[in-house]
Each structure stands twice: as structure tokens, then as C-alpha cells.
């Protein structure tokens, strides 16, 4: 009989995982502690913006016209426990307030709420990003709390999806990593992922700590790569070089590669910043803190980018401050094709300028609502053109396609000052300069 799956925590990761598992042919039941989210998902609507996800959801949510009916949502733990052979835990693991460490309270609470209902054999699969050592601890807790005892088993299956490509990445992942304690658990997970594995996705089997570390190591590497090129941007700026040319040239070396070498205002979002900090904190607890002190530098290079962008904006305003100046901010999401504003560099820069007296107007194609909730005192406009109207300086802070297609001449006609700063090195300087703008970008000469 086909396996029945549940997904606990239906945010960016969980909602995508649930819909993708239904697409792969499984019966899926999703649970969240947020009843509003469950109501939205049950109606076939996605509570966030993720390309392709709403279509996928509508294809499977029970009760919708022409749907497969394989996907349902609930807030009942009893129902979830009775339904599932495999339970994927996808809840959030934010940074603790005032500390670098990971806040495990959501994961812990999900286990405490689920386990007492597990009367039949079940595999609980953690997908959240957690500090190494969590799986071993949770496996013991699960066996202790579940009426099924040690027939309630744990596996860890870290997730590598990228927001903006979440559906594609979940249906066709570049690798699947599982940390297991038995052949039985491995067999079940091979069954779940038979389709992508059949298409050639590598399936890496490891123990718990290795599987947990794979995720944090991957994010630490990516963060390091971004901060590396941003450090090169700092040096290029000081030396009068061009970091875009530099990145292109070093990227031809296959050992370096071209990806993740775009200098700019750095990384943000709900993953990289908190994951590298949690990794450092955990290494400290393990007595291996020296191994990761370089991540502190990676983090501070990254945060310096935001401050540097504020300084560039101040210079463009004439150098004496932001009072009485209007600044248009293009972009609020932490990356394009997402409405996620968690630790968004764009909003961070907008907020800093606002706090220093600038009149900031933000426009983002998808993240307006989330941005407004987080920074209600910023100004918001309904289009890029409206944001730029009357502005002294324009900052390009999230590299949406829409911004690359803007007409500099049209914007120039409504702006008060023609100064643009590209915080993502994604605009074509020539077109802006030809339309009479002064164009600055991070790590590039400012002709
Ligand atoms: P999110 O905040 O969007 O979603 C988490 C969901 O879990 C929320 O809907 C919340 O209501 C729910 N929740 C919290 N506590 C719960 C509980 N006890 N029981 C049931 N539901 C509960 O977070 P996210 O971005 O989806 O991230 C989830 C995890 O996945 C994190 O560990 C994150 O690091 C990891 N991850 C995220 C991504 C990504 O791109 N978003 C990629 C890879 C890994």
C-alpha cells in the first residue's frame, strides 16, 4: 500500500514539500499551529509568494475542482498521527533573541505534541535546519514519548530548496541527504524519493550528525562565497578596480565557478544569516569554535555591505545627511521571486536611512504587504515609477527582473535628482548614464 505522508509546519518549506509530495503521488496531510494558514491552504491559496506553488497546490488540494484530492490540511495532531506512515517536520528554527544560537523551541514543541499520539509504527523525518546533535536528542525523546516506543523512529533529511525555485528544487532536487539509524528508515525514504532518484538525483545516506552538518556546512560555504566576493568589492573600490570584471575573470576557473559571485549588499533571508550564527554557537558548545571563527568575519563583511550602501546613498545626497532628502528603494524582499522579507538587506538599508531622517519610499513587486508589516513607518508606492517620483536618489536593492526592464529615461523624467546606486550589480550602467543619471555600483569605478 502506498505510504501516507504528513507535513508538520506549512511555511515556505512545509507548504512546498506537502504540495510536491502530493504531486509525486502520495496522500498528504499538512498540519500547522496557525489556523489561518491552514484555512488559506485548504482553499488552495498560498500564504506567501513562491512561483508555481499555487498551481501545484490547486492541482491536489481536496475539494477543489479537478484536483487529485491527495492533499489535505488540519490542525489536529490526533488526525496527523493516525494518518501518517511518515511525518516530515518542517517547522521554523529562528535565531534566539539576543544570542547566536538556534531557537529549537518550535521543533521541540512539534515533537512533544506529535509523539504522544504515535500508537502505530511511524517514521518521523526532520527537515528543519537544526544544530548538530539535535537528531540524536530528539530520537531518544520520541521513543520515550510515543506509545509505539522504539517503533517510532527518527530520520533527518535536510532541505536545500531555494526560495524562488522551491517547487523545482523540491520536485527535482540536486541531491537528497538522509541521516538514518536503520535500514528500515532508509528503505522508507528511498520509497518516498523514488521518482527524483529514478531521474538521477543522488541519494546520500549518512548518520544523524553528518546529515545535520551537511546542511549547515552547505550554507556556511555559500555565505563564505558571497562574503568573499563582497570583500573583493571592498578592495576593488579602494583600488579603483571593477569587481564585476574580477568575478567574471575568476569565475572562468572551474574550481571557483561563476555562481554566487555577484557582489552587492550581501545575503539575508530566513536561512543564511541565522544558520551561520547557529553553526558558530554550536561549534562553541562542542569545543570546536576555532574551526568556525572565520564565519564571524563572513558575517561582519556581510553586515558591512548594508552600512556601506547607506554611506553611498548619503554621498549621493550631497554628503551632509538625509534630512529633507527623498530616497526611492527598489526592492524589499531579501531576494527576487520571493516575498520573504526576513532579515532583508534591502529593508535593513531602507530602515537605516529612514531612521537617519531620510524620506524613504519602497516598492517591491511582491513583498509590499510583508514589508509594511515589518516596517510600517516607511513610505510605500504602488510602482517603481511612483517610488521614484520626486526622489533625490534611487537605490536598487533587490534584483527583480522588473527593475532590469525599467526605462531610465522615463524614471529620469519624474525623479528630482538623477542618482542611482545599484546594490546588486544587476543593472546595465550604460543605459542609465546615457539617460543622464549618475550611476554607482558596489565595487565598481564610478565614472
Ligand atoms: P516558516 O516560518 O515559513 O514556516 C514554519 C511553519 O511552522 C509556520 O507556518 C509555523 O506556524 C509552523 N510551526 C511552528 N511551530 C509549530 C509546531 N510546533 N507545530 C506545527 N507547526 C509549527 O519557516 P520556513 O522558511 O519554512 O523554514 C522552516 C525550516 O526549514 C527552518 O528550519 C529553515 O531553516 C529550513 N529551511 C528553509 C528553507 C527556506 O528557503 N525557507 C530552505 C531550507 C531549509
JSON list of N, CA and C and ligand atoms in Angstrom, two decimals, residues 8-14 31-34 37 77 90-93 106 109-110 113 128-129 159 161 163 215 270-271 274-275 342, ligand 1:
[
{"chain": "A", "resi": 8, "resn": "UNK", "atom": "N", "xyz": [4.44, 18.63, 8.94]},
{"chain": "A", "resi": 8, "resn": "UNK", "atom": "CA", "xyz": [4.16, 19.42, 10.15]},
{"chain": "A", "resi": 8, "resn": "UNK", "atom": "C", "xyz": [4.90, 20.75, 10.06]},
{"chain": "A", "resi": 9, "resn": "UNK", "atom": "N", "xyz": [4.12, 21.85, 10.02]},
{"chain": "A", "resi": 9, "resn": "UNK", "atom": "CA", "xyz": [4.71, 23.18, 9.77]},
{"chain": "A", "resi": 9, "resn": "UNK", "atom": "C", "xyz": [4.60, 23.44, 8.28]},
{"chain": "A", "resi": 10, "resn": "UNK", "atom": "N", "xyz": [3.65, 24.31, 7.89]},
{"chain": "A", "resi": 10, "resn": "UNK", "atom": "CA", "xyz": [3.41, 24.52, 6.45]},
{"chain": "A", "resi": 10, "resn": "UNK", "atom": "C", "xyz": [3.76, 25.94, 6.03]},
{"chain": "A", "resi": 11, "resn": "UNK", "atom": "N", "xyz": [5.01, 26.34, 6.31]},
{"chain": "A", "resi": 11, "resn": "UNK", "atom": "CA", "xyz": [5.53, 27.63, 5.87]},
{"chain": "A", "resi": 11, "resn": "UNK", "atom": "C", "xyz": [6.17, 27.47, 4.50]},
{"chain": "A", "resi": 12, "resn": "UNK", "atom": "N", "xyz": [7.22, 28.24, 4.22]},
{"chain": "A", "resi": 12, "resn": "UNK", "atom": "CA", "xyz": [7.89, 28.20, 2.91]},
{"chain": "A", "resi": 12, "resn": "UNK", "atom": "C", "xyz": [8.31, 26.76, 2.58]},
{"chain": "A", "resi": 13, "resn": "UNK", "atom": "N", "xyz": [8.96, 26.11, 3.53]},
{"chain": "A", "resi": 13, "resn": "UNK", "atom": "CA", "xyz": [9.42, 24.75, 3.28]},
{"chain": "A", "resi": 13, "resn": "UNK", "atom": "C", "xyz": [8.26, 23.74, 3.28]},
{"chain": "A", "resi": 14, "resn": "UNK", "atom": "N", "xyz": [7.45, 23.77, 4.34]},
{"chain": "A", "resi": 14, "resn": "UNK", "atom": "CA", "xyz": [6.43, 22.73, 4.52]},
{"chain": "A", "resi": 14, "resn": "UNK", "atom": "C", "xyz": [5.34, 22.76, 3.46]},
{"chain": "A", "resi": 31, "resn": "UNK", "atom": "N", "xyz": [-0.12, 19.90, 8.57]},
{"chain": "A", "resi": 31, "resn": "UNK", "atom": "CA", "xyz": [-0.58, 20.48, 9.84]},
{"chain": "A", "resi": 31, "resn": "UNK", "atom": "C", "xyz": [0.23, 21.73, 10.16]},
{"chain": "A", "resi": 32, "resn": "UNK", "atom": "N", "xyz": [-0.46, 22.72, 10.71]},
{"chain": "A", "resi": 32, "resn": "UNK", "atom": "CA", "xyz": [0.25, 23.89, 11.23]},
{"chain": "A", "resi": 32, "resn": "UNK", "atom": "C", "xyz": [-0.47, 24.34, 12.49]},
{"chain": "A", "resi": 33, "resn": "UNK", "atom": "N", "xyz": [0.27, 25.04, 13.37]},
{"chain": "A", "resi": 33, "resn": "UNK", "atom": "CA", "xyz": [-0.38, 25.56, 14.58]},
{"chain": "A", "resi": 33, "resn": "UNK", "atom": "C", "xyz": [-1.08, 26.88, 14.28]},
{"chain": "A", "resi": 34, "resn": "UNK", "atom": "N", "xyz": [-0.90, 27.40, 13.06]},
{"chain": "A", "resi": 34, "resn": "UNK", "atom": "CA", "xyz": [-1.54, 28.65, 12.68]},
{"chain": "A", "resi": 34, "resn": "UNK", "atom": "C", "xyz": [-2.82, 28.33, 11.89]},
{"chain": "A", "resi": 37, "resn": "UNK", "atom": "N", "xyz": [-3.38, 29.93, 8.45]},
{"chain": "A", "resi": 37, "resn": "UNK", "atom": "CA", "xyz": [-2.58, 29.35, 7.37]},
{"chain": "A", "resi": 37, "resn": "UNK", "atom": "C", "xyz": [-3.26, 28.09, 6.82]},
{"chain": "A", "resi": 77, "resn": "UNK", "atom": "N", "xyz": [-3.56, 17.08, 15.85]},
{"chain": "A", "resi": 77, "resn": "UNK", "atom": "CA", "xyz": [-2.41, 16.17, 15.99]},
{"chain": "A", "resi": 77, "resn": "UNK", "atom": "C", "xyz": [-2.86, 14.72, 15.97]},
{"chain": "A", "resi": 90, "resn": "UNK", "atom": "N", "xyz": [8.74, 20.29, 9.48]},
{"chain": "A", "resi": 90, "resn": "UNK", "atom": "CA", "xyz": [9.25, 21.41, 8.67]},
{"chain": "A", "resi": 90, "resn": "UNK", "atom": "C", "xyz": [9.07, 22.74, 9.39]},
{"chain": "A", "resi": 91, "resn": "UNK", "atom": "N", "xyz": [9.09, 22.74, 10.71]},
{"chain": "A", "resi": 91, "resn": "UNK", "atom": "CA", "xyz": [8.81, 23.98, 11.45]},
{"chain": "A", "resi": 91, "resn": "UNK", "atom": "C", "xyz": [10.03, 24.89, 11.46]},
{"chain": "A", "resi": 92, "resn": "UNK", "atom": "N", "xyz": [9.81, 26.15, 11.87]},
{"chain": "A", "resi": 92, "resn": "UNK", "atom": "CA", "xyz": [10.88, 27.14, 11.82]},
{"chain": "A", "resi": 92, "resn": "UNK", "atom": "C", "xyz": [11.90, 26.95, 12.94]},
{"chain": "A", "resi": 93, "resn": "UNK", "atom": "N", "xyz": [13.14, 27.34, 12.65]},
{"chain": "A", "resi": 93, "resn": "UNK", "atom": "CA", "xyz": [14.22, 27.28, 13.64]},
{"chain": "A", "resi": 93, "resn": "UNK", "atom": "C", "xyz": [14.98, 28.61, 13.61]},
{"chain": "A", "resi": 106, "resn": "UNK", "atom": "N", "xyz": [10.39, 25.52, 18.63]},
{"chain": "A", "resi": 106, "resn": "UNK", "atom": "CA", "xyz": [9.30, 25.12, 17.72]},
{"chain": "A", "resi": 106, "resn": "UNK", "atom": "C", "xyz": [9.43, 23.64, 17.35]},
{"chain": "A", "resi": 109, "resn": "UNK", "atom": "N", "xyz": [8.61, 21.58, 20.43]},
{"chain": "A", "resi": 109, "resn": "UNK", "atom": "CA", "xyz": [7.17, 21.55, 20.70]},
{"chain": "A", "resi": 109, "resn": "UNK", "atom": "C", "xyz": [6.44, 20.65, 19.69]},
{"chain": "A", "resi": 110, "resn": "UNK", "atom": "N", "xyz": [6.89, 20.65, 18.43]},
{"chain": "A", "resi": 110, "resn": "UNK", "atom": "CA", "xyz": [6.25, 19.76, 17.44]},
{"chain": "A", "resi": 110, "resn": "UNK", "atom": "C", "xyz": [6.42, 18.30, 17.86]},
{"chain": "A", "resi": 113, "resn": "UNK", "atom": "N", "xyz": [4.20, 17.50, 20.85]},
{"chain": "A", "resi": 113, "resn": "UNK", "atom": "CA", "xyz": [2.77, 17.44, 20.53]},
{"chain": "A", "resi": 113, "resn": "UNK", "atom": "C", "xyz": [2.42, 16.20, 19.69]},
{"chain": "A", "resi": 128, "resn": "UNK", "atom": "N", "xyz": [13.75, 20.49, 9.16]},
{"chain": "A", "resi": 128, "resn": "UNK", "atom": "CA", "xyz": [14.20, 21.81, 9.59]},
{"chain": "A", "resi": 128, "resn": "UNK", "atom": "C", "xyz": [15.72, 21.80, 9.73]},
{"chain": "A", "resi": 129, "resn": "UNK", "atom": "N", "xyz": [16.31, 22.99, 9.62]},
{"chain": "A", "resi": 129, "resn": "UNK", "atom": "CA", "xyz": [17.77, 23.12, 9.80]},
{"chain": "A", "resi": 129, "resn": "UNK", "atom": "C", "xyz": [18.05, 23.25, 11.29]},
{"chain": "A", "resi": 159, "resn": "UNK", "atom": "N", "xyz": [16.89, 20.05, 4.08]},
{"chain": "A", "resi": 159, "resn": "UNK", "atom": "CA", "xyz": [16.29, 20.58, 2.84]},
{"chain": "A", "resi": 159, "resn": "UNK", "atom": "C", "xyz": [17.20, 21.66, 2.25]},
{"chain": "A", "resi": 161, "resn": "UNK", "atom": "N", "xyz": [16.18, 23.51, -0.64]},
{"chain": "A", "resi": 161, "resn": "UNK", "atom": "CA", "xyz": [15.44, 24.31, -1.64]},
{"chain": "A", "resi": 161, "resn": "UNK", "atom": "C", "xyz": [15.81, 25.79, -1.55]},
{"chain": "A", "resi": 163, "resn": "UNK", "atom": "N", "xyz": [14.31, 29.57, -2.09]},
{"chain": "A", "resi": 163, "resn": "UNK", "atom": "CA", "xyz": [13.08, 30.32, -2.32]},
{"chain": "A", "resi": 163, "resn": "UNK", "atom": "C", "xyz": [13.17, 30.95, -3.71]},
{"chain": "A", "resi": 215, "resn": "UNK", "atom": "N", "xyz": [23.86, 20.26, 5.92]},
{"chain": "A", "resi": 215, "resn": "UNK", "atom": "CA", "xyz": [23.05, 21.46, 5.68]},
{"chain": "A", "resi": 215, "resn": "UNK", "atom": "C", "xyz": [23.77, 22.72, 6.14]},
{"chain": "A", "resi": 270, "resn": "UNK", "atom": "N", "xyz": [15.68, 34.14, 5.70]},
{"chain": "A", "resi": 270, "resn": "UNK", "atom": "CA", "xyz": [15.40, 33.35, 6.89]},
{"chain": "A", "resi": 270, "resn": "UNK", "atom": "C", "xyz": [16.39, 32.22, 7.11]},
{"chain": "A", "resi": 271, "resn": "UNK", "atom": "N", "xyz": [17.43, 32.12, 6.27]},
{"chain": "A", "resi": 271, "resn": "UNK", "atom": "CA", "xyz": [18.34, 30.97, 6.41]},
{"chain": "A", "resi": 271, "resn": "UNK", "atom": "C", "xyz": [19.80, 31.35, 6.65]},
{"chain": "A", "resi": 274, "resn": "UNK", "atom": "N", "xyz": [21.04, 33.37, 9.99]},
{"chain": "A", "resi": 274, "resn": "UNK", "atom": "CA", "xyz": [20.84, 32.67, 11.27]},
{"chain": "A", "resi": 274, "resn": "UNK", "atom": "C", "xyz": [21.54, 31.31, 11.27]},
{"chain": "A", "resi": 275, "resn": "UNK", "atom": "N", "xyz": [21.67, 30.69, 10.10]},
{"chain": "A", "resi": 275, "resn": "UNK", "atom": "CA", "xyz": [22.31, 29.37, 10.07]},
{"chain": "A", "resi": 275, "resn": "UNK", "atom": "C", "xyz": [23.81, 29.46, 10.37]},
{"chain": "A", "resi": 342, "resn": "UNK", "atom": "N", "xyz": [12.39, 38.38, 5.66]},
{"chain": "A", "resi": 342, "resn": "UNK", "atom": "CA", "xyz": [13.14, 38.09, 6.88]},
{"chain": "A", "resi": 342, "resn": "UNK", "atom": "C", "xyz": [14.60, 38.52, 6.69]},
{"chain": "B", "resi": 1, "resn": "LIG", "atom": "P1", "xyz": [8.31, 29.35, 8.14]},
{"chain": "B", "resi": 1, "resn": "LIG", "atom": "O1", "xyz": [8.37, 30.25, 9.32]},
{"chain": "B", "resi": 1, "resn": "LIG", "atom": "O2", "xyz": [7.89, 29.87, 6.81]},
{"chain": "B", "resi": 1, "resn": "LIG", "atom": "O3", "xyz": [7.36, 28.10, 8.45]},
{"chain": "B", "resi": 1, "resn": "LIG", "atom": "C1", "xyz": [7.35, 27.42, 9.66]},
{"chain": "B", "resi": 1, "resn": "LIG", "atom": "C2", "xyz": [5.92, 27.00, 9.96]},
{"chain": "B", "resi": 1, "resn": "LIG", "atom": "O4", "xyz": [5.92, 26.14, 11.09]},
{"chain": "B", "resi": 1, "resn": "LIG", "atom": "C3", "xyz": [4.98, 28.15, 10.28]},
{"chain": "B", "resi": 1, "resn": "LIG", "atom": "O5", "xyz": [3.86, 28.11, 9.45]},
{"chain": "B", "resi": 1, "resn": "LIG", "atom": "C4", "xyz": [4.63, 27.93, 11.76]},
{"chain": "B", "resi": 1, "resn": "LIG", "atom": "O6", "xyz": [3.31, 28.35, 12.07]},
{"chain": "B", "resi": 1, "resn": "LIG", "atom": "C5", "xyz": [4.78, 26.44, 11.88]},
{"chain": "B", "resi": 1, "resn": "LIG", "atom": "N1", "xyz": [5.01, 25.95, 13.25]},
{"chain": "B", "resi": 1, "resn": "LIG", "atom": "C6", "xyz": [5.76, 26.49, 14.23]},
{"chain": "B", "resi": 1, "resn": "LIG", "atom": "N2", "xyz": [5.75, 25.71, 15.32]},
{"chain": "B", "resi": 1, "resn": "LIG", "atom": "C7", "xyz": [4.97, 24.64, 15.03]},
{"chain": "B", "resi": 1, "resn": "LIG", "atom": "C8", "xyz": [4.60, 23.49, 15.75]},
{"chain": "B", "resi": 1, "resn": "LIG", "atom": "N3", "xyz": [5.02, 23.27, 17.00]},
{"chain": "B", "resi": 1, "resn": "LIG", "atom": "N4", "xyz": [3.79, 22.60, 15.15]},
{"chain": "B", "resi": 1, "resn": "LIG", "atom": "C9", "xyz": [3.35, 22.81, 13.88]},
{"chain": "B", "resi": 1, "resn": "LIG", "atom": "N5", "xyz": [3.69, 23.88, 13.14]},
{"chain": "B", "resi": 1, "resn": "LIG", "atom": "C10", "xyz": [4.50, 24.79, 13.71]},
{"chain": "B", "resi": 1, "resn": "LIG", "atom": "O7", "xyz": [9.78, 28.72, 8.03]},
{"chain": "B", "resi": 1, "resn": "LIG", "atom": "P2", "xyz": [10.48, 28.07, 6.72]},
{"chain": "B", "resi": 1, "resn": "LIG", "atom": "O8", "xyz": [11.18, 29.12, 5.95]},
{"chain": "B", "resi": 1, "resn": "LIG", "atom": "O9", "xyz": [9.53, 27.17, 6.03]},
{"chain": "B", "resi": 1, "resn": "LIG", "atom": "O10", "xyz": [11.62, 27.22, 7.42]},
{"chain": "B", "resi": 1, "resn": "LIG", "atom": "C11", "xyz": [11.34, 26.02, 8.11]},
{"chain": "B", "resi": 1, "resn": "LIG", "atom": "C12", "xyz": [12.64, 25.28, 8.35]},
{"chain": "B", "resi": 1, "resn": "LIG", "atom": "O11", "xyz": [13.22, 24.92, 7.10]},
{"chain": "B", "resi": 1, "resn": "LIG", "atom": "C13", "xyz": [13.72, 26.10, 9.07]},
{"chain": "B", "resi": 1, "resn": "LIG", "atom": "O12", "xyz": [14.48, 25.25, 9.89]},
{"chain": "B", "resi": 1, "resn": "LIG", "atom": "C14", "xyz": [14.59, 26.59, 7.92]},
{"chain": "B", "resi": 1, "resn": "LIG", "atom": "O13", "xyz": [15.90, 26.90, 8.34]},
{"chain": "B", "resi": 1, "resn": "LIG", "atom": "C15", "xyz": [14.54, 25.40, 6.99]},
{"chain": "B", "resi": 1, "resn": "LIG", "atom": "N6", "xyz": [14.79, 25.69, 5.59]},
{"chain": "B", "resi": 1, "resn": "LIG", "atom": "C16", "xyz": [14.11, 26.73, 4.99]},
{"chain": "B", "resi": 1, "resn": "LIG", "atom": "C17", "xyz": [14.34, 26.99, 3.66]},
{"chain": "B", "resi": 1, "resn": "LIG", "atom": "C18", "xyz": [13.69, 28.17, 3.00]},
{"chain": "B", "resi": 1, "resn": "LIG", "atom": "O14", "xyz": [14.11, 28.53, 1.89]},
{"chain": "B", "resi": 1, "resn": "LIG", "atom": "N7", "xyz": [12.68, 28.80, 3.58]},
{"chain": "B", "resi": 1, "resn": "LIG", "atom": "C19", "xyz": [15.24, 26.20, 2.91]},
{"chain": "B", "resi": 1, "resn": "LIG", "atom": "C20", "xyz": [15.85, 25.13, 3.54]},
{"chain": "B", "resi": 1, "resn": "LIG", "atom": "C21", "xyz": [15.63, 24.89, 4.88]}
]
